[in-house]
Each structure stands twice: as structure tokens, then as C-alpha cells.
Amino acid sequence: QCADIMNSAMDVAIGIDIGGTKFSVGVVNRLGQLLDRETIAVNHSLSAEDLFADLGHVVRRQISRASDHHKCTPVVVGVGSAGPITHNVASVSPLNIRAWVDFQLQHKLIEVSGLPVFGDGDAKALALAEGWLGAAKGCNNFMAMVVSTGVGAGIVLNGELLSGATGNAGHVGHVVVEPNGRRCSCGGQGCLEAEASGLAIEAITGRSPTEPTYEIMQRTGRLVGQAAASICNFLDLELVVVGGGVALGFGATFFASAQEKMDELCRLDFSRKARIIPVALGSEGGLIGAAAVGWRGLNRQIDGRDAPVDLVP
């Protein structure tokens, strides 16, 4: 039966991308193709249970779409969630979803889906996706960043996705970039997330991050480049790929400013060629990454394979 599960070309994963402003759920096959998707806004006025009820309705609809419309068989749920999280999203406490504190997400999703559930941080999931099919394909030492409502990252070192003691490695949003800067939701001061996230930009400027000034796009790029340079110098990384609504929305101005800052700060022989570029998977990366988390978890559960980046079965 396990062999049949692993070899079926019609098997699909249900990918769930949990961010501070929206939930996305999609159907992804073993080739990484996104067959279907649905996105809803996070209603921050709801209780923890009612907020999950919204998510649960979308998960059930996507499972039905996979079976009825695409004639595929859902076999696993993969989750990429804003953090902090615990192993396999047994509990999640996204800093930008105040209703969910130690919320038992994995158990709830198992109840709703009837499928095995594997989870990781949203930016770590993006690193899997970009290393599998995107801008970091073939690169064994890179960081994938999300610059959106919040700021996070996933780091691949020597082909291995770094997890850390509790699974939360990569929280680059809490690297200090302005020592006397704004207070962060984590309790610190001057964190990248407190200075360059969508929420921070709105608080600083009084404007939506969808309507930035040229100066804000430059400043955000420089701050992200500063944090990225520190990580590249520290871990000997050659590439940083960046996604998220803020980074991709700010476009060329953001990336030129970020690269300029990296060129200024990456002065060691091994880091001076480090590059920062946009993700290749665009808005699909979060869901493909969430599904990759699911496929990786299922592979490991069935036959013990350890495939952190190369996820092709």
C-alpha cells in the first residue's frame, strides 16, 4: 500500500500557506504543479476557533476540488505558517495573528482533512519550493526570505534546510538593523520586521505598503540587504532569494537597493559575490512550498528518505 501511495501519479498534496493577512489553500501534484487554489482574508476580529473554521471550510473545498474536479487523490496536507511554531505545526503562535497563541493547528487539520499533516515555517517552506523548482534550484547554500506582512527566512546550508532546536531557525525578521529603532512585536527593538515589514511601513509612513514612495522602497531594500549581508557573511551563503508582497511589489527599486547594500557589506573573499534576487515562483511559491513540506514529511514517514531540497519522488 505504501508503494502504491508513493508511485501514484494522481496523488496530490493540499498545501496551506498561513500569513498575517491571508490564508491560501491549494492542490499541488508531485511535480510541483499548482492545480487549484483559494485565498481568504484573515479576519482578525474572530476568535481562535472561528478563525480556524474559516480555514477549515477552504481546506474541505480544496479537497473536494482535488477529487471531483481534478480527479486526483489527496494524500497529505503540508503547511507553511508564520511563526513561531512547534514541530510540524503541532502548535502555532503567529505574531501577526493574535487570536492564535499556542493554537493546536496540526490536530485541527487532521480532524478536518482526515490526512497526515506536516508543517514548517512559511519562509522555510518557500526555501524548499525555490530550491526544488525556483530561483535557487541547483544551489546548496542559500537563504529564501519573505518580506510581506512580516519578515522571515529559510536557510539551506550544504543542501540541508536548517531547523534549529525548536524548528524556528531562520527568523531573520528579528535580526536588529536599527539599534535605536522601533519596538518589535517580539519585544525587541529595531528588528528588521519592525522596520521593513508591511505593517511597519504602514506604521512609519501612514500609507499602505501598496502605495510606497521611492524613498521607502529604497530604505526597505537597504535594510533587507543589510540583514541578508550579515547572514551571508556569517554562513557563507552565495544567494538570497526574496518573495512576499512587499518585496515583489517594490520591484526593481527594492532589489537594486538591497544588492547595493550587500555589495557594500559583503567584503570577505567568500561573500563578495553574494546576490539577492526575486523568487522565481512568484505568488505560487508559498503554496508549492507548503506542499513540498507535505511531500517531504510523507517521504520520510514512509521510507525514511531525507530529501530537504530535492523533493522529486
mmCIF file with all atom_site columns, N, CA, C and O in Angstrom, residues 196-232:
data_model
loop_
_atom_site.group_PDB
_atom_site.id
_atom_site.type_symbol
_atom_site.label_atom_id
_atom_site.label_alt_id
_atom_site.label_comp_id
_atom_site.label_asym_id
_atom_site.label_entity_id
_atom_site.label_seq_id
_atom_site.pdbx_PDB_ins_code
_atom_site.Cartn_x
_atom_site.Cartn_y
_atom_site.Cartn_z
_atom_site.occupancy
_atom_site.B_iso_or_equiv
_atom_site.pdbx_formal_charge
_atom_site.auth_seq_id
_atom_site.auth_comp_id
_atom_site.auth_asym_id
_atom_site.auth_atom_id
_atom_site.pdbx_PDB_model_num
ATOM 1   N N  . ALA A 1 196 ? 10.914 47.032 8.294  1.00 0.00 ? 196 ALA A N  1
ATOM 2   C CA . ALA A 1 196 ? 10.789 46.807 6.859  1.00 0.00 ? 196 ALA A CA 1
ATOM 3   C C  . ALA A 1 196 ? 9.602  45.948 6.455  1.00 0.00 ? 196 ALA A C  1
ATOM 4   O O  . ALA A 1 196 ? 9.408  45.696 5.265  1.00 0.00 ? 196 ALA A O  1
ATOM 5   N N  . SER A 1 197 ? 8.799  45.480 7.391  1.00 0.00 ? 197 SER A N  1
ATOM 6   C CA . SER A 1 197 ? 7.622  44.686 7.039  1.00 0.00 ? 197 SER A CA 1
ATOM 7   C C  . SER A 1 197 ? 6.504  45.587 6.547  1.00 0.00 ? 197 SER A C  1
ATOM 8   O O  . SER A 1 197 ? 6.545  46.820 6.710  1.00 0.00 ? 197 SER A O  1
ATOM 9   N N  . GLY A 1 198 ? 5.480  44.980 5.964  1.00 0.00 ? 198 GLY A N  1
ATOM 10  C CA . GLY A 1 198 ? 4.335  45.753 5.519  1.00 0.00 ? 198 GLY A CA 1
ATOM 11  C C  . GLY A 1 198 ? 3.678  46.514 6.647  1.00 0.00 ? 198 GLY A C  1
ATOM 12  O O  . GLY A 1 198 ? 3.324  47.702 6.492  1.00 0.00 ? 198 GLY A O  1
ATOM 13  N N  . LEU A 1 199 ? 3.517  45.872 7.798  1.00 0.00 ? 199 LEU A N  1
ATOM 14  C CA . LEU A 1 199 ? 2.909  46.542 8.942  1.00 0.00 ? 199 LEU A CA 1
ATOM 15  C C  . LEU A 1 199 ? 3.770  47.698 9.427  1.00 0.00 ? 199 LEU A C  1
ATOM 16  O O  . LEU A 1 199 ? 3.256  48.767 9.793  1.00 0.00 ? 199 LEU A O  1
ATOM 17  N N  . ALA A 1 200 ? 5.091  47.494 9.426  1.00 0.00 ? 200 ALA A N  1
ATOM 18  C CA . ALA A 1 200 ? 5.995  48.559 9.873  1.00 0.00 ? 200 ALA A CA 1
ATOM 19  C C  . ALA A 1 200 ? 5.953  49.749 8.922  1.00 0.00 ? 200 ALA A C  1
ATOM 20  O O  . ALA A 1 200 ? 5.932  50.908 9.354  1.00 0.00 ? 200 ALA A O  1
ATOM 21  N N  . ILE A 1 201 ? 5.953  49.481 7.633  1.00 0.00 ? 201 ILE A N  1
ATOM 22  C CA . ILE A 1 201 ? 5.933  50.559 6.647  1.00 0.00 ? 201 ILE A CA 1
ATOM 23  C C  . ILE A 1 201 ? 4.670  51.401 6.801  1.00 0.00 ? 201 ILE A C  1
ATOM 24  O O  . ILE A 1 201 ? 4.710  52.635 6.758  1.00 0.00 ? 201 ILE A O  1
ATOM 25  N N  . GLU A 1 202 ? 3.550  50.728 7.022  1.00 0.00 ? 202 GLU A N  1
ATOM 26  C CA . GLU A 1 202 ? 2.299  51.465 7.208  1.00 0.00 ? 202 GLU A CA 1
ATOM 27  C C  . GLU A 1 202 ? 2.341  52.311 8.478  1.00 0.00 ? 202 GLU A C  1
ATOM 28  O O  . GLU A 1 202 ? 1.872  53.463 8.495  1.00 0.00 ? 202 GLU A O  1
ATOM 29  N N  . ALA A 1 203 ? 2.925  51.746 9.553  1.00 0.00 ? 203 ALA A N  1
ATOM 30  C CA . ALA A 1 203 ? 3.017  52.487 10.807 1.00 0.00 ? 203 ALA A CA 1
ATOM 31  C C  . ALA A 1 203 ? 3.963  53.676 10.687 1.00 0.00 ? 203 ALA A C  1
ATOM 32  O O  . ALA A 1 203 ? 3.708  54.752 11.247 1.00 0.00 ? 203 ALA A O  1
ATOM 33  N N  . ILE A 1 204 ? 5.044  53.509 9.959  1.00 0.00 ? 204 ILE A N  1
ATOM 34  C CA . ILE A 1 204 ? 6.047  54.567 9.826  1.00 0.00 ? 204 ILE A CA 1
ATOM 35  C C  . ILE A 1 204 ? 5.554  55.694 8.926  1.00 0.00 ? 204 ILE A C  1
ATOM 36  O O  . ILE A 1 204 ? 5.748  56.883 9.211  1.00 0.00 ? 204 ILE A O  1
ATOM 37  N N  . THR A 1 205 ? 4.913  55.315 7.829  1.00 0.00 ? 205 THR A N  1
ATOM 38  C CA . THR A 1 205 ? 4.566  56.304 6.797  1.00 0.00 ? 205 THR A CA 1
ATOM 39  C C  . THR A 1 205 ? 3.119  56.764 6.840  1.00 0.00 ? 205 THR A C  1
ATOM 40  O O  . THR A 1 205 ? 2.786  57.809 6.264  1.00 0.00 ? 205 THR A O  1
ATOM 41  N N  . GLY A 1 206 ? 2.247  55.972 7.485  1.00 0.00 ? 206 GLY A N  1
ATOM 42  C CA . GLY A 1 206 ? 0.825  56.282 7.428  1.00 0.00 ? 206 GLY A CA 1
ATOM 43  C C  . GLY A 1 206 ? 0.200  55.940 6.103  1.00 0.00 ? 206 GLY A C  1
ATOM 44  O O  . GLY A 1 206 ? -0.947 56.293 5.822  1.00 0.00 ? 206 GLY A O  1
ATOM 45  N N  . ARG A 1 207 ? 0.934  55.215 5.259  1.00 0.00 ? 207 ARG A N  1
ATOM 46  C CA . ARG A 1 207 ? 0.456  54.827 3.932  1.00 0.00 ? 207 ARG A CA 1
ATOM 47  C C  . ARG A 1 207 ? 0.505  53.314 3.797  1.00 0.00 ? 207 ARG A C  1
ATOM 48  O O  . ARG A 1 207 ? 1.353  52.648 4.399  1.00 0.00 ? 207 ARG A O  1
ATOM 49  N N  . SER A 1 208 ? -0.375 52.778 2.992  1.00 0.00 ? 208 SER A N  1
ATOM 50  C CA . SER A 1 208 ? -0.335 51.349 2.693  1.00 0.00 ? 208 SER A CA 1
ATOM 51  C C  . SER A 1 208 ? 0.961  51.013 1.975  1.00 0.00 ? 208 SER A C  1
ATOM 52  O O  . SER A 1 208 ? 1.450  51.804 1.150  1.00 0.00 ? 208 SER A O  1
ATOM 53  N N  . PRO A 1 209 ? 1.540  49.837 2.251  1.00 0.00 ? 209 PRO A N  1
ATOM 54  C CA . PRO A 1 209 ? 2.746  49.448 1.512  1.00 0.00 ? 209 PRO A CA 1
ATOM 55  C C  . PRO A 1 209 ? 2.492  49.228 0.031  1.00 0.00 ? 209 PRO A C  1
ATOM 56  O O  . PRO A 1 209 ? 3.441  49.089 -0.741 1.00 0.00 ? 209 PRO A O  1
ATOM 57  N N  . THR A 1 210 ? 1.242  49.218 -0.382 1.00 0.00 ? 210 THR A N  1
ATOM 58  C CA . THR A 1 210 ? 0.938  49.130 -1.813 1.00 0.00 ? 210 THR A CA 1
ATOM 59  C C  . THR A 1 210 ? 1.065  50.486 -2.499 1.00 0.00 ? 210 THR A C  1
ATOM 60  O O  . THR A 1 210 ? 0.971  50.577 -3.723 1.00 0.00 ? 210 THR A O  1
ATOM 61  N N  . GLU A 1 211 ? 1.277  51.538 -1.707 1.00 0.00 ? 211 GLU A N  1
ATOM 62  C CA . GLU A 1 211 ? 1.441  52.891 -2.258 1.00 0.00 ? 211 GLU A CA 1
ATOM 63  C C  . GLU A 1 211 ? 2.716  53.521 -1.714 1.00 0.00 ? 211 GLU A C  1
ATOM 64  O O  . GLU A 1 211 ? 2.693  54.580 -1.068 1.00 0.00 ? 211 GLU A O  1
ATOM 65  N N  . PRO A 1 212 ? 3.873  52.914 -1.954 1.00 0.00 ? 212 PRO A N  1
ATOM 66  C CA . PRO A 1 212 ? 5.107  53.399 -1.333 1.00 0.00 ? 212 PRO A CA 1
ATOM 67  C C  . PRO A 1 212 ? 5.696  54.588 -2.074 1.00 0.00 ? 212 PRO A C  1
ATOM 68  O O  . PRO A 1 212 ? 5.469  54.785 -3.266 1.00 0.00 ? 212 PRO A O  1
ATOM 69  N N  . THR A 1 213 ? 6.471  55.364 -1.356 1.00 0.00 ? 213 THR A N  1
ATOM 70  C CA . THR A 1 213 ? 7.294  56.375 -2.014 1.00 0.00 ? 213 THR A CA 1
ATOM 71  C C  . THR A 1 213 ? 8.580  55.705 -2.495 1.00 0.00 ? 213 THR A C  1
ATOM 72  O O  . THR A 1 213 ? 8.941  54.595 -2.055 1.00 0.00 ? 213 THR A O  1
ATOM 73  N N  . TYR A 1 214 ? 9.282  56.391 -3.376 1.00 0.00 ? 214 TYR A N  1
ATOM 74  C CA . TYR A 1 214 ? 10.559 55.884 -3.871 1.00 0.00 ? 214 TYR A CA 1
ATOM 75  C C  . TYR A 1 214 ? 11.539 55.713 -2.720 1.00 0.00 ? 214 TYR A C  1
ATOM 76  O O  . TYR A 1 214 ? 12.274 54.713 -2.655 1.00 0.00 ? 214 TYR A O  1
ATOM 77  N N  . GLU A 1 215 ? 11.525 56.657 -1.791 1.00 0.00 ? 215 GLU A N  1
ATOM 78  C CA . GLU A 1 215 ? 12.447 56.596 -0.656 1.00 0.00 ? 215 GLU A CA 1
ATOM 79  C C  . GLU A 1 215 ? 12.163 55.388 0.226  1.00 0.00 ? 215 GLU A C  1
ATOM 80  O O  . GLU A 1 215 ? 13.099 54.746 0.735  1.00 0.00 ? 215 GLU A O  1
ATOM 81  N N  . ILE A 1 216 ? 10.896 55.057 0.428  1.00 0.00 ? 216 ILE A N  1
ATOM 82  C CA . ILE A 1 216 ? 10.552 53.897 1.253  1.00 0.00 ? 216 ILE A CA 1
ATOM 83  C C  . ILE A 1 216 ? 10.987 52.604 0.564  1.00 0.00 ? 216 ILE A C  1
ATOM 84  O O  . ILE A 1 216 ? 11.490 51.671 1.214  1.00 0.00 ? 216 ILE A O  1
ATOM 85  N N  . MET A 1 217 ? 10.820 52.525 -0.742 1.00 0.00 ? 217 MET A N  1
ATOM 86  C CA . MET A 1 217 ? 11.266 51.329 -1.465 1.00 0.00 ? 217 MET A CA 1
ATOM 87  C C  . MET A 1 217 ? 12.779 51.164 -1.333 1.00 0.00 ? 217 MET A C  1
ATOM 88  O O  . MET A 1 217 ? 13.276 50.054 -1.125 1.00 0.00 ? 217 MET A O  1
ATOM 89  N N  . GLN A 1 218 ? 13.494 52.268 -1.441 1.00 0.00 ? 218 GLN A N  1
ATOM 90  C CA . GLN A 1 218 ? 14.944 52.212 -1.287 1.00 0.00 ? 218 GLN A CA 1
ATOM 91  C C  . GLN A 1 218 ? 15.336 51.811 0.140  1.00 0.00 ? 218 GLN A C  1
ATOM 92  O O  . GLN A 1 218 ? 16.202 50.945 0.328  1.00 0.00 ? 218 GLN A O  1
ATOM 93  N N  . ARG A 1 219 ? 14.729 52.466 1.119  1.00 0.00 ? 219 ARG A N  1
ATOM 94  C CA . ARG A 1 219 ? 15.071 52.186 2.518  1.00 0.00 ? 219 ARG A CA 1
ATOM 95  C C  . ARG A 1 219 ? 14.786 50.730 2.868  1.00 0.00 ? 219 ARG A C  1
ATOM 96  O O  . ARG A 1 219 ? 15.605 50.055 3.501  1.00 0.00 ? 219 ARG A O  1
ATOM 97  N N  . THR A 1 220 ? 13.647 50.227 2.441  1.00 0.00 ? 220 THR A N  1
ATOM 98  C CA . THR A 1 220 ? 13.298 48.835 2.734  1.00 0.00 ? 220 THR A CA 1
ATOM 99  C C  . THR A 1 220 ? 14.303 47.891 2.099  1.00 0.00 ? 220 THR A C  1
ATOM 100 O O  . THR A 1 220 ? 14.759 46.930 2.733  1.00 0.00 ? 220 THR A O  1
ATOM 101 N N  . GLY A 1 221 ? 14.689 48.174 0.855  1.00 0.00 ? 221 GLY A N  1
ATOM 102 C CA . GLY A 1 221 ? 15.689 47.341 0.192  1.00 0.00 ? 221 GLY A CA 1
ATOM 103 C C  . GLY A 1 221 ? 17.023 47.368 0.918  1.00 0.00 ? 221 GLY A C  1
ATOM 104 O O  . GLY A 1 221 ? 17.669 46.327 1.101  1.00 0.00 ? 221 GLY A O  1
ATOM 105 N N  . ARG A 1 222 ? 17.443 48.554 1.354  1.00 0.00 ? 222 ARG A N  1
ATOM 106 C CA . ARG A 1 222 ? 18.728 48.659 2.055  1.00 0.00 ? 222 ARG A CA 1
ATOM 107 C C  . ARG A 1 222 ? 18.705 47.869 3.362  1.00 0.00 ? 222 ARG A C  1
ATOM 108 O O  . ARG A 1 222 ? 19.680 47.181 3.696  1.00 0.00 ? 222 ARG A O  1
ATOM 109 N N  . LEU A 1 223 ? 17.610 47.954 4.104  1.00 0.00 ? 223 LEU A N  1
ATOM 110 C CA . LEU A 1 223 ? 17.537 47.245 5.380  1.00 0.00 ? 223 LEU A CA 1
ATOM 111 C C  . LEU A 1 223 ? 17.537 45.734 5.174  1.00 0.00 ? 223 LEU A C  1
ATOM 112 O O  . LEU A 1 223 ? 18.194 44.986 5.913  1.00 0.00 ? 223 LEU A O  1
ATOM 113 N N  . VAL A 1 224 ? 16.794 45.277 4.180  1.00 0.00 ? 224 VAL A N  1
ATOM 114 C CA . VAL A 1 224 ? 16.791 43.843 3.884  1.00 0.00 ? 224 VAL A CA 1
ATOM 115 C C  . VAL A 1 224 ? 18.181 43.408 3.414  1.00 0.00 ? 224 VAL A C  1
ATOM 116 O O  . VAL A 1 224 ? 18.692 42.351 3.821  1.00 0.00 ? 224 VAL A O  1
ATOM 117 N N  . GLY A 1 225 ? 18.824 44.214 2.574  1.00 0.00 ? 225 GLY A N  1
ATOM 118 C CA . GLY A 1 225 ? 20.176 43.898 2.126  1.00 0.00 ? 225 GLY A CA 1
ATOM 119 C C  . GLY A 1 225 ? 21.166 43.854 3.273  1.00 0.00 ? 225 GLY A C  1
ATOM 120 O O  . GLY A 1 225 ? 22.082 43.022 3.292  1.00 0.00 ? 225 GLY A O  1
ATOM 121 N N  . GLN A 1 226 ? 20.983 44.744 4.251  1.00 0.00 ? 226 GLN A N  1
ATOM 122 C CA . GLN A 1 226 ? 21.856 44.754 5.424  1.00 0.00 ? 226 GLN A CA 1
ATOM 123 C C  . GLN A 1 226 ? 21.745 43.456 6.207  1.00 0.00 ? 226 GLN A C  1
ATOM 124 O O  . GLN A 1 226 ? 22.758 42.840 6.577  1.00 0.00 ? 226 GLN A O  1
ATOM 125 N N  . ALA A 1 227 ? 20.515 43.016 6.463  1.00 0.00 ? 227 ALA A N  1
ATOM 126 C CA . ALA A 1 227 ? 20.316 41.765 7.195  1.00 0.00 ? 227 ALA A CA 1
ATOM 127 C C  . ALA A 1 227 ? 20.816 40.575 6.385  1.00 0.00 ? 227 ALA A C  1
ATOM 128 O O  . ALA A 1 227 ? 21.478 39.675 6.919  1.00 0.00 ? 227 ALA A O  1
ATOM 129 N N  . ALA A 1 228 ? 20.529 40.583 5.086  1.00 0.00 ? 228 ALA A N  1
ATOM 130 C CA . ALA A 1 228 ? 20.958 39.479 4.228  1.00 0.00 ? 228 ALA A CA 1
ATOM 131 C C  . ALA A 1 228 ? 22.480 39.388 4.169  1.00 0.00 ? 228 ALA A C  1
ATOM 132 O O  . ALA A 1 228 ? 23.054 38.283 4.195  1.00 0.00 ? 228 ALA A O  1
ATOM 133 N N  . ALA A 1 229 ? 23.145 40.527 4.115  1.00 0.00 ? 229 ALA A N  1
ATOM 134 C CA . ALA A 1 229 ? 24.612 40.531 4.079  1.00 0.00 ? 229 ALA A CA 1
ATOM 135 C C  . ALA A 1 229 ? 25.196 39.923 5.347  1.00 0.00 ? 229 ALA A C  1
ATOM 136 O O  . ALA A 1 229 ? 26.176 39.161 5.295  1.00 0.00 ? 229 ALA A O  1
ATOM 137 N N  . SER A 1 230 ? 24.599 40.247 6.481  1.00 0.00 ? 230 SER A N  1
ATOM 138 C CA . SER A 1 230 ? 25.089 39.681 7.734  1.00 0.00 ? 230 SER A CA 1
ATOM 139 C C  . SER A 1 230 ? 24.998 38.160 7.728  1.00 0.00 ? 230 SER A C  1
ATOM 140 O O  . SER A 1 230 ? 25.928 37.470 8.164  1.00 0.00 ? 230 SER A O  1
ATOM 141 N N  . ILE A 1 231 ? 23.880 37.638 7.226  1.00 0.00 ? 231 ILE A N  1
ATOM 142 C CA . ILE A 1 231 ? 23.699 36.180 7.192  1.00 0.00 ? 231 ILE A CA 1
ATOM 143 C C  . ILE A 1 231 ? 24.657 35.548 6.186  1.00 0.00 ? 231 ILE A C  1
ATOM 144 O O  . ILE A 1 231 ? 25.224 34.484 6.435  1.00 0.00 ? 231 ILE A O  1
ATOM 145 N N  . CYS A 1 232 ? 24.842 36.187 5.035  1.00 0.00 ? 232 CYS A N  1
ATOM 146 C CA . CYS A 1 232 ? 25.773 35.646 4.035  1.00 0.00 ? 232 CYS A CA 1
ATOM 147 C C  . CYS A 1 232 ? 27.200 35.610 4.573  1.00 0.00 ? 232 CYS A C  1
ATOM 148 O O  . CYS A 1 232 ? 27.932 34.644 4.358  1.00 0.00 ? 232 CYS A O  1
#
